[in-house]
């Protein structure tokens, strides 16, 4: 479904990714695991074309992803929740969430919002409030719900648990399981191996801009818990 071949990313003199190749099949939940600076965000950003790779390619169901705009990315079925709970601070919670669903009809947008409110009751309570007024955990939910709202086939989640209290980690985990039940394919990055490993079917371990290991969730758990890479 997603095929990444030989990606090379540099920021000035810094080599952030070196010859990174990953493959994701339909229905998998794949975990990218690695410490600060391992290259997880660079990989996700270069998959969706926010960062321009020097070499290599990313294709999704035959579409070349280089240079796509965010609305084009949503239209071909890719949802993205960036690291660090990026929300539009001045926009209402509802408009933030539905900005990920602009390709859907008004009626389907309403249904989508209702469905997301059932998962996250906070979205109903705070629907008309500017997103910038929410707590960090609540903003993470908004960013996550926005990525879900376009009903993506492939969901890219960059450290969805970062800085969250256990109760919010639980909420996000439940929502990820709901997406899995709906057949969504997921690529998520995390340093917090434990909650993420409960959700993953397979994983890649990154260090220094390279993929060091690849394996089933059980194999990756062993590597992660040995602290060799984290
Ligand atoms: N915009 C940038 N300009 C310069 N260097 C950058 C930039 N973004 C990332 N880097 C560098 O690229 C390398 C990989 O960073 P990246 O953000 O991809 O790592 P990460 O695995 O997502 O880390 P974290 O867990 O801290 O989010 C690091 O050495 C980082 O300092
Ligand atoms: Mg990162």
PDB file of C-alpha atoms and ligand atoms in Angstrom:
ATOM      1  CA  UNK A   1       0.000   0.000   0.000  1.00  0.00           C
ATOM      2  CA  UNK A   2       2.836   2.372   0.926  1.00  0.00           C
ATOM      3  CA  UNK A   3       6.235   1.821  -0.575  1.00  0.00           C
ATOM      4  CA  UNK A   4       9.189   3.947   0.524  1.00  0.00           C
ATOM      5  CA  UNK A   5      12.465   3.407  -1.321  1.00  0.00           C
ATOM      6  CA  UNK A   6      15.885   4.758  -0.524  1.00  0.00           C
ATOM      7  CA  UNK A   7      14.866   8.044   1.105  1.00  0.00           C
ATOM      8  CA  UNK A   8      17.659  10.485   1.785  1.00  0.00           C
ATOM      9  CA  UNK A   9      16.960  13.679   3.769  1.00  0.00           C
ATOM     10  CA  UNK A  10      19.428  16.416   4.686  1.00  0.00           C
ATOM     11  CA  UNK A  11      18.984  19.678   6.544  1.00  0.00           C
ATOM     12  CA  UNK A  12      22.037  21.700   5.531  1.00  0.00           C
ATOM     13  CA  UNK A  13      24.960  19.570   6.669  1.00  0.00           C
ATOM     14  CA  UNK A  14      22.883  17.225   8.829  1.00  0.00           C
ATOM     15  CA  UNK A  15      21.941  13.864   7.378  1.00  0.00           C
ATOM     16  CA  UNK A  16      18.532  13.097   8.921  1.00  0.00           C
ATOM     17  CA  UNK A  17      17.683  10.012   6.821  1.00  0.00           C
ATOM     18  CA  UNK A  18      20.016   7.699   4.975  1.00  0.00           C
ATOM     19  CA  UNK A  19      18.740   5.138   2.479  1.00  0.00           C
ATOM     20  CA  UNK A  20      15.490   4.443   4.309  1.00  0.00           C
ATOM     21  CA  UNK A  21      13.121   1.898   2.780  1.00  0.00           C
ATOM     22  CA  UNK A  22       9.902   0.666   4.368  1.00  0.00           C
ATOM     23  CA  UNK A  23       6.831  -1.151   3.079  1.00  0.00           C
ATOM     24  CA  UNK A  24       3.379  -1.074   4.626  1.00  0.00           C
ATOM     25  CA  UNK A  25       0.620  -3.449   3.626  1.00  0.00           C
ATOM     26  CA  UNK A  26      -3.091  -2.879   3.842  1.00  0.00           C
ATOM     27  CA  UNK A  27      -4.508  -3.329   7.339  1.00  0.00           C
ATOM     28  CA  UNK A  28      -1.186  -3.235   9.204  1.00  0.00           C
ATOM     29  CA  UNK A  29      -0.334  -0.968  12.119  1.00  0.00           C
ATOM     30  CA  UNK A  30       3.372  -0.281  11.797  1.00  0.00           C
ATOM     31  CA  UNK A  31       5.401   1.340  14.548  1.00  0.00           C
ATOM     32  CA  UNK A  32       8.505   3.464  13.958  1.00  0.00           C
ATOM     33  CA  UNK A  33      10.450   3.437  17.137  1.00  0.00           C
ATOM     34  CA  UNK A  34      13.587   5.356  18.041  1.00  0.00           C
ATOM     35  CA  UNK A  35      15.051   7.943  20.392  1.00  0.00           C
ATOM     36  CA  UNK A  36      15.080  11.741  19.961  1.00  0.00           C
ATOM     37  CA  UNK A  37      16.636  12.671  16.637  1.00  0.00           C
ATOM     38  CA  UNK A  38      16.455   9.140  15.182  1.00  0.00           C
ATOM     39  CA  UNK A  39      14.660  10.463  12.105  1.00  0.00           C
ATOM     40  CA  UNK A  40      11.049   9.402  12.764  1.00  0.00           C
ATOM     41  CA  UNK A  41       9.464  12.781  11.977  1.00  0.00           C
ATOM     42  CA  UNK A  42      11.734  13.304   8.987  1.00  0.00           C
ATOM     43  CA  UNK A  43      10.553   9.990   7.571  1.00  0.00           C
ATOM     44  CA  UNK A  44       6.858  10.767   8.069  1.00  0.00           C
ATOM     45  CA  UNK A  45       7.266  14.307   6.720  1.00  0.00           C
ATOM     46  CA  UNK A  46       9.123  13.140   3.661  1.00  0.00           C
ATOM     47  CA  UNK A  47       6.464  10.478   2.984  1.00  0.00           C
ATOM     48  CA  UNK A  48       3.809  13.182   2.753  1.00  0.00           C
ATOM     49  CA  UNK A  49       6.068  15.658   0.990  1.00  0.00           C
ATOM     50  CA  UNK A  50       6.323  18.301   3.737  1.00  0.00           C
ATOM     51  CA  UNK A  51      10.076  17.706   3.600  1.00  0.00           C
ATOM     52  CA  UNK A  52      11.724  17.259   0.196  1.00  0.00           C
ATOM     53  CA  UNK A  53      14.004  14.224   0.078  1.00  0.00           C
ATOM     54  CA  UNK A  54      17.280  14.469  -1.831  1.00  0.00           C
ATOM     55  CA  UNK A  55      16.807  11.012  -3.193  1.00  0.00           C
ATOM     56  CA  UNK A  56      14.339   8.174  -3.016  1.00  0.00           C
ATOM     57  CA  UNK A  57      10.600   7.944  -3.443  1.00  0.00           C
ATOM     58  CA  UNK A  58       7.360   7.291  -1.620  1.00  0.00           C
ATOM     59  CA  UNK A  59       4.387   5.809  -3.452  1.00  0.00           C
ATOM     60  CA  UNK A  60       0.916   5.150  -2.096  1.00  0.00           C
ATOM     61  CA  UNK A  61      -1.280   2.832  -4.161  1.00  0.00           C
ATOM     62  CA  UNK A  62       0.679   3.818  -7.207  1.00  0.00           C
ATOM     63  CA  UNK A  63       0.555   7.597  -6.556  1.00  0.00           C
ATOM     64  CA  UNK A  64       3.902   9.317  -6.236  1.00  0.00           C
ATOM     65  CA  UNK A  65       3.673  11.370  -3.057  1.00  0.00           C
ATOM     66  CA  UNK A  66       6.421  13.913  -3.702  1.00  0.00           C
ATOM     67  CA  UNK A  67       5.125  17.472  -3.866  1.00  0.00           C
ATOM     68  CA  UNK A  68       1.491  16.814  -2.960  1.00  0.00           C
ATOM     69  CA  UNK A  69      -0.504  19.594  -1.273  1.00  0.00           C
ATOM     70  CA  UNK A  70      -2.269  18.715   1.980  1.00  0.00           C
ATOM     71  CA  UNK A  71      -5.729  18.761   0.349  1.00  0.00           C
ATOM     72  CA  UNK A  72      -4.481  16.420  -2.414  1.00  0.00           C
ATOM     73  CA  UNK A  73      -2.999  14.131   0.223  1.00  0.00           C
ATOM     74  CA  UNK A  74      -6.349  13.990   2.029  1.00  0.00           C
ATOM     75  CA  UNK A  75      -8.192  13.309  -1.215  1.00  0.00           C
ATOM     76  CA  UNK A  76      -6.127  10.235  -2.023  1.00  0.00           C
ATOM     77  CA  UNK A  77      -6.844   8.901   1.465  1.00  0.00           C
ATOM     78  CA  UNK A  78      -3.932   9.836   3.709  1.00  0.00           C
ATOM     79  CA  UNK A  79      -4.535  11.397   7.136  1.00  0.00           C
ATOM     80  CA  UNK A  80      -1.698  12.996   9.108  1.00  0.00           C
ATOM     81  CA  UNK A  81      -1.477  13.960  12.779  1.00  0.00           C
ATOM     82  CA  UNK A  82       1.735  15.981  13.241  1.00  0.00           C
ATOM     83  CA  UNK A  83       4.030  15.839  16.232  1.00  0.00           C
ATOM     84  CA  UNK A  84       3.362  18.366  18.965  1.00  0.00           C
ATOM     85  CA  UNK A  85      -0.430  18.776  18.668  1.00  0.00           C
ATOM     86  CA  UNK A  86      -0.585  21.380  15.920  1.00  0.00           C
ATOM     87  CA  UNK A  87      -4.033  22.935  15.962  1.00  0.00           C
ATOM     88  CA  UNK A  88      -5.309  26.168  14.449  1.00  0.00           C
ATOM     89  CA  UNK A  89      -5.494  28.094  17.717  1.00  0.00           C
ATOM     90  CA  UNK A  90      -8.057  30.696  16.655  1.00  0.00           C
ATOM     91  CA  UNK A  91     -10.400  28.271  14.907  1.00  0.00           C
ATOM     92  CA  UNK A  92     -13.144  26.451  16.793  1.00  0.00           C
ATOM     93  CA  UNK A  93     -12.640  22.849  17.805  1.00  0.00           C
ATOM     94  CA  UNK A  94     -15.299  21.747  15.329  1.00  0.00           C
ATOM     95  CA  UNK A  95     -13.708  23.631  12.411  1.00  0.00           C
ATOM     96  CA  UNK A  96     -10.288  22.260  13.338  1.00  0.00           C
ATOM     97  CA  UNK A  97     -11.564  18.706  13.264  1.00  0.00           C
ATOM     98  CA  UNK A  98     -13.536  19.124  10.046  1.00  0.00           C
ATOM     99  CA  UNK A  99     -10.640  20.814   8.256  1.00  0.00           C
ATOM    100  CA  UNK A 100      -9.489  17.236   7.704  1.00  0.00           C
ATOM    101  CA  UNK A 101     -12.824  16.329   6.097  1.00  0.00           C
ATOM    102  CA  UNK A 102     -13.269  19.071   3.506  1.00  0.00           C
ATOM    103  CA  UNK A 103     -13.613  16.492   0.722  1.00  0.00           C
ATOM    104  CA  UNK A 104     -16.763  15.059   2.371  1.00  0.00           C
ATOM    105  CA  UNK A 105     -20.284  16.418   1.800  1.00  0.00           C
ATOM    106  CA  UNK A 106     -21.865  18.586   4.533  1.00  0.00           C
ATOM    107  CA  UNK A 107     -24.096  15.693   5.594  1.00  0.00           C
ATOM    108  CA  UNK A 108     -21.156  13.299   5.876  1.00  0.00           C
ATOM    109  CA  UNK A 109     -19.182  15.926   7.784  1.00  0.00           C
ATOM    110  CA  UNK A 110     -22.018  16.104  10.334  1.00  0.00           C
ATOM    111  CA  UNK A 111     -22.088  12.307  10.650  1.00  0.00           C
ATOM    112  CA  UNK A 112     -18.325  12.225  10.993  1.00  0.00           C
ATOM    113  CA  UNK A 113     -18.355  14.837  13.746  1.00  0.00           C
ATOM    114  CA  UNK A 114     -21.082  12.936  15.617  1.00  0.00           C
ATOM    115  CA  UNK A 115     -19.079   9.727  15.365  1.00  0.00           C
ATOM    116  CA  UNK A 116     -15.941  11.452  16.669  1.00  0.00           C
ATOM    117  CA  UNK A 117     -17.948  13.018  19.535  1.00  0.00           C
ATOM    118  CA  UNK A 118     -19.082   9.536  20.529  1.00  0.00           C
ATOM    119  CA  UNK A 119     -15.412   8.525  20.781  1.00  0.00           C
ATOM    120  CA  UNK A 120     -14.280  11.781  22.413  1.00  0.00           C
ATOM    121  CA  UNK A 121     -17.139  13.468  24.338  1.00  0.00           C
ATOM    122  CA  UNK A 122     -14.852  16.463  24.906  1.00  0.00           C
ATOM    123  CA  UNK A 123     -15.318  17.370  21.215  1.00  0.00           C
ATOM    124  CA  UNK A 124     -19.026  17.888  21.781  1.00  0.00           C
ATOM    125  CA  UNK A 125     -18.597  20.014  24.906  1.00  0.00           C
ATOM    126  CA  UNK A 126     -15.925  22.227  23.375  1.00  0.00           C
ATOM    127  CA  UNK A 127     -17.149  22.285  19.765  1.00  0.00           C
ATOM    128  CA  UNK A 128     -17.476  26.085  19.541  1.00  0.00           C
ATOM    129  CA  UNK A 129     -14.435  26.978  21.652  1.00  0.00           C
ATOM    130  CA  UNK A 130     -11.184  28.174  20.028  1.00  0.00           C
ATOM    131  CA  UNK A 131      -8.810  25.198  19.984  1.00  0.00           C
ATOM    132  CA  UNK A 132      -5.998  27.333  21.415  1.00  0.00           C
ATOM    133  CA  UNK A 133      -7.851  27.454  24.740  1.00  0.00           C
ATOM    134  CA  UNK A 134      -7.727  23.685  25.264  1.00  0.00           C
ATOM    135  CA  UNK A 135      -5.247  21.780  27.410  1.00  0.00           C
ATOM    136  CA  UNK A 136      -2.338  20.008  25.740  1.00  0.00           C
ATOM    137  CA  UNK A 137      -4.039  16.612  25.968  1.00  0.00           C
ATOM    138  CA  UNK A 138      -7.264  18.009  24.545  1.00  0.00           C
ATOM    139  CA  UNK A 139      -5.374  19.633  21.657  1.00  0.00           C
ATOM    140  CA  UNK A 140      -3.761  16.277  20.890  1.00  0.00           C
ATOM    141  CA  UNK A 141      -7.255  14.762  20.683  1.00  0.00           C
ATOM    142  CA  UNK A 142      -8.304  17.535  18.283  1.00  0.00           C
ATOM    143  CA  UNK A 143      -5.258  16.933  16.053  1.00  0.00           C
ATOM    144  CA  UNK A 144      -5.936  13.206  16.143  1.00  0.00           C
ATOM    145  CA  UNK A 145      -9.663  13.629  15.407  1.00  0.00           C
ATOM    146  CA  UNK A 146      -8.766  15.886  12.454  1.00  0.00           C
ATOM    147  CA  UNK A 147      -6.574  13.121  11.028  1.00  0.00           C
ATOM    148  CA  UNK A 148      -9.439  10.627  11.510  1.00  0.00           C
ATOM    149  CA  UNK A 149     -12.135  12.914  10.117  1.00  0.00           C
ATOM    150  CA  UNK A 150     -11.185  12.477   6.470  1.00  0.00           C
ATOM    151  CA  UNK A 151     -11.819   8.728   6.849  1.00  0.00           C
ATOM    152  CA  UNK A 152      -8.313   8.002   5.607  1.00  0.00           C
ATOM    153  CA  UNK A 153      -7.179   4.634   4.303  1.00  0.00           C
ATOM    154  CA  UNK A 154      -3.711   5.361   5.654  1.00  0.00           C
ATOM    155  CA  UNK A 155      -3.236   7.249   8.910  1.00  0.00           C
ATOM    156  CA  UNK A 156       0.172   8.725   9.791  1.00  0.00           C
ATOM    157  CA  UNK A 157       0.562   9.522  13.494  1.00  0.00           C
ATOM    158  CA  UNK A 158       3.712  11.283  14.653  1.00  0.00           C
ATOM    159  CA  UNK A 159       4.142  10.609  18.386  1.00  0.00           C
ATOM    160  CA  UNK A 160       0.463  10.699  19.300  1.00  0.00           C
ATOM    161  CA  UNK A 161       1.240   9.924  22.968  1.00  0.00           C
ATOM    162  CA  UNK A 162       3.982  12.516  23.484  1.00  0.00           C
ATOM    163  CA  UNK A 163       3.593  14.330  26.791  1.00  0.00           C
ATOM    164  CA  UNK A 164       0.164  12.882  27.518  1.00  0.00           C
ATOM    165  CA  UNK A 165      -1.185  11.673  30.854  1.00  0.00           C
ATOM    166  CA  UNK A 166      -2.121   7.970  31.030  1.00  0.00           C
ATOM    167  CA  UNK A 167      -5.847   8.726  30.753  1.00  0.00           C
ATOM    168  CA  UNK A 168      -5.320  10.518  27.418  1.00  0.00           C
ATOM    169  CA  UNK A 169      -3.006   7.741  26.182  1.00  0.00           C
ATOM    170  CA  UNK A 170      -5.898   5.375  26.884  1.00  0.00           C
ATOM    171  CA  UNK A 171      -8.366   7.559  24.936  1.00  0.00           C
ATOM    172  CA  UNK A 172      -6.057   7.798  21.928  1.00  0.00           C
ATOM    173  CA  UNK A 173      -5.322   4.042  22.084  1.00  0.00           C
ATOM    174  CA  UNK A 174      -9.071   3.312  22.052  1.00  0.00           C
ATOM    175  CA  UNK A 175      -9.507   5.571  19.026  1.00  0.00           C
ATOM    176  CA  UNK A 176      -6.625   3.843  17.221  1.00  0.00           C
ATOM    177  CA  UNK A 177      -8.303   0.473  17.894  1.00  0.00           C
ATOM    178  CA  UNK A 178     -11.541   1.862  16.460  1.00  0.00           C
ATOM    179  CA  UNK A 179      -9.643   2.890  13.296  1.00  0.00           C
ATOM    180  CA  UNK A 180      -8.092  -0.589  13.123  1.00  0.00           C
ATOM    181  CA  UNK A 181     -11.580  -2.129  13.282  1.00  0.00           C
ATOM    182  CA  UNK A 182     -12.607   0.096  10.385  1.00  0.00           C
ATOM    183  CA  UNK A 183      -9.736  -1.352   8.349  1.00  0.00           C
ATOM    184  CA  UNK A 184      -7.479   1.711   8.444  1.00  0.00           C
ATOM    185  CA  UNK A 185      -3.786   1.136   7.810  1.00  0.00           C
ATOM    186  CA  UNK A 186      -1.607   2.997  10.309  1.00  0.00           C
ATOM    187  CA  UNK A 187       1.992   4.169  10.506  1.00  0.00           C
ATOM    188  CA  UNK A 188       2.843   5.638  13.900  1.00  0.00           C
ATOM    189  CA  UNK A 189       6.058   6.875  15.459  1.00  0.00           C
ATOM    190  CA  UNK A 190       6.737   6.695  19.177  1.00  0.00           C
ATOM    191  CA  UNK A 191       9.422   6.800  21.786  1.00  0.00           C
ATOM    192  CA  UNK A 192       6.933   5.477  24.323  1.00  0.00           C
ATOM    193  CA  UNK A 193       7.308   1.865  23.321  1.00  0.00           C
ATOM    194  CA  UNK A 194       4.893   0.253  25.743  1.00  0.00           C
ATOM    195  CA  UNK A 195       1.516   1.749  24.791  1.00  0.00           C
ATOM    196  CA  UNK A 196       2.445   1.838  21.100  1.00  0.00           C
ATOM    197  CA  UNK A 197       3.606  -1.792  21.032  1.00  0.00           C
ATOM    198  CA  UNK A 198       0.189  -2.899  22.288  1.00  0.00           C
ATOM    199  CA  UNK A 199      -1.318  -1.512  19.084  1.00  0.00           C
ATOM    200  CA  UNK A 200       1.305  -2.425  16.488  1.00  0.00           C
ATOM    201  CA  UNK A 201       1.420  -5.495  14.270  1.00  0.00           C
ATOM    202  CA  UNK A 202       4.958  -4.804  13.059  1.00  0.00           C
ATOM    203  CA  UNK A 203       7.701  -2.276  13.574  1.00  0.00           C
ATOM    204  CA  UNK A 204      10.933  -0.660  12.476  1.00  0.00           C
ATOM    205  CA  UNK A 205      13.654   0.489  14.843  1.00  0.00           C
ATOM    206  CA  UNK A 206      15.419   3.681  13.750  1.00  0.00           C
ATOM    207  CA  UNK A 207      18.678   5.173  14.897  1.00  0.00           C
ATOM    208  CA  UNK A 208      20.858   7.883  13.410  1.00  0.00           C
ATOM    209  CA  UNK A 209      18.628   8.275  10.376  1.00  0.00           C
ATOM    210  CA  UNK A 210      18.703   4.598   9.433  1.00  0.00           C
ATOM    211  CA  UNK A 211      16.452   1.591   9.859  1.00  0.00           C
ATOM    212  CA  UNK A 212      18.355  -0.754  12.185  1.00  0.00           C
ATOM    213  CA  UNK A 213      15.812  -3.517  12.691  1.00  0.00           C
ATOM    214  CA  UNK A 214      12.511  -4.648  11.294  1.00  0.00           C
ATOM    215  CA  UNK A 215      10.210  -7.237  12.782  1.00  0.00           C
ATOM    216  CA  UNK A 216       6.929  -8.334  14.318  1.00  0.00           C
ATOM    217  CA  UNK A 217       5.583  -6.456  17.344  1.00  0.00           C
ATOM    218  CA  UNK A 218       6.997  -9.203  19.584  1.00  0.00           C
ATOM    219  CA  UNK A 219      10.479  -8.924  18.045  1.00  0.00           C
ATOM    220  CA  UNK A 220      10.434  -5.126  18.266  1.00  0.00           C
ATOM    221  CA  UNK A 221       9.278  -5.319  21.886  1.00  0.00           C
ATOM    222  CA  UNK A 222      12.374  -7.335  22.762  1.00  0.00           C
ATOM    223  CA  UNK A 223      14.667  -4.807  21.106  1.00  0.00           C
ATOM    224  CA  UNK A 224      12.842  -1.850  22.664  1.00  0.00           C
ATOM    225  CA  UNK A 225      12.860  -3.298  26.150  1.00  0.00           C
ATOM    226  CA  UNK A 226      16.542  -4.139  25.927  1.00  0.00           C
ATOM    227  CA  UNK A 227      17.085  -0.362  25.658  1.00  0.00           C
ATOM    228  CA  UNK A 228      19.691  -0.983  22.997  1.00  0.00           C
ATOM    229  CA  UNK A 229      18.181   1.633  20.722  1.00  0.00           C
ATOM    230  CA  UNK A 230      16.239   3.905  23.070  1.00  0.00           C
TER     231      UNK A 230
HETATM  232  N1  LIG B   1      14.254  21.602  10.314  1.00  0.00           N
HETATM  233  C1  LIG B   1      15.417  21.038  10.670  1.00  0.00           C
HETATM  234  N2  LIG B   1      16.591  21.683  10.486  1.00  0.00           N
HETATM  235  C2  LIG B   1      17.761  21.115  10.819  1.00  0.00           C
HETATM  236  N3  LIG B   1      17.885  19.887  11.375  1.00  0.00           N
HETATM  237  C3  LIG B   1      16.750  19.212  11.589  1.00  0.00           C
HETATM  238  C4  LIG B   1      15.457  19.738  11.266  1.00  0.00           C
HETATM  239  N4  LIG B   1      14.515  18.820  11.615  1.00  0.00           N
HETATM  240  C5  LIG B   1      15.187  17.772  12.130  1.00  0.00           C
HETATM  241  N5  LIG B   1      16.532  17.986  12.124  1.00  0.00           N
HETATM  242  C6  LIG B   1      17.583  17.030  12.566  1.00  0.00           C
HETATM  243  O1  LIG B   1      17.386  15.814  11.862  1.00  0.00           O
HETATM  244  C7  LIG B   1      17.582  14.678  12.715  1.00  0.00           C
HETATM  245  C8  LIG B   1      16.319  13.824  12.747  1.00  0.00           C
HETATM  246  O2  LIG B   1      15.279  14.574  13.358  1.00  0.00           O
HETATM  247  P1  LIG B   1      13.769  14.081  13.451  1.00  0.00           P
HETATM  248  O3  LIG B   1      12.952  15.232  13.908  1.00  0.00           O
HETATM  249  O4  LIG B   1      13.398  13.408  12.201  1.00  0.00           O
HETATM  250  O5  LIG B   1      13.885  12.983  14.609  1.00  0.00           O
HETATM  251  P2  LIG B   1      12.768  12.269  15.481  1.00  0.00           P
HETATM  252  O6  LIG B   1      13.093  10.822  15.486  1.00  0.00           O
HETATM  253  O7  LIG B   1      11.425  12.672  15.002  1.00  0.00           O
HETATM  254  O8  LIG B   1      13.037  12.861  16.932  1.00  0.00           O
HETATM  255  P3  LIG B   1      11.989  13.216  18.107  1.00  0.00           P
HETATM  256  O9  LIG B   1      11.676  11.934  18.797  1.00  0.00           O
HETATM  257  O10 LIG B   1      12.769  14.136  19.000  1.00  0.00           O
HETATM  258  O11 LIG B   1      10.787  13.869  17.493  1.00  0.00           O
HETATM  259  C9  LIG B   1      17.988  15.258  14.060  1.00  0.00           C
HETATM  260  O12 LIG B   1      19.387  15.245  14.121  1.00  0.00           O
HETATM  261  C10 LIG B   1      17.442  16.677  14.025  1.00  0.00           C
HETATM  262  O13 LIG B   1      18.218  17.530  14.831  1.00  0.00           O
HETATM  263 MG1  LIG B   2       9.866  13.604  15.851  1.00  0.00          MG
END
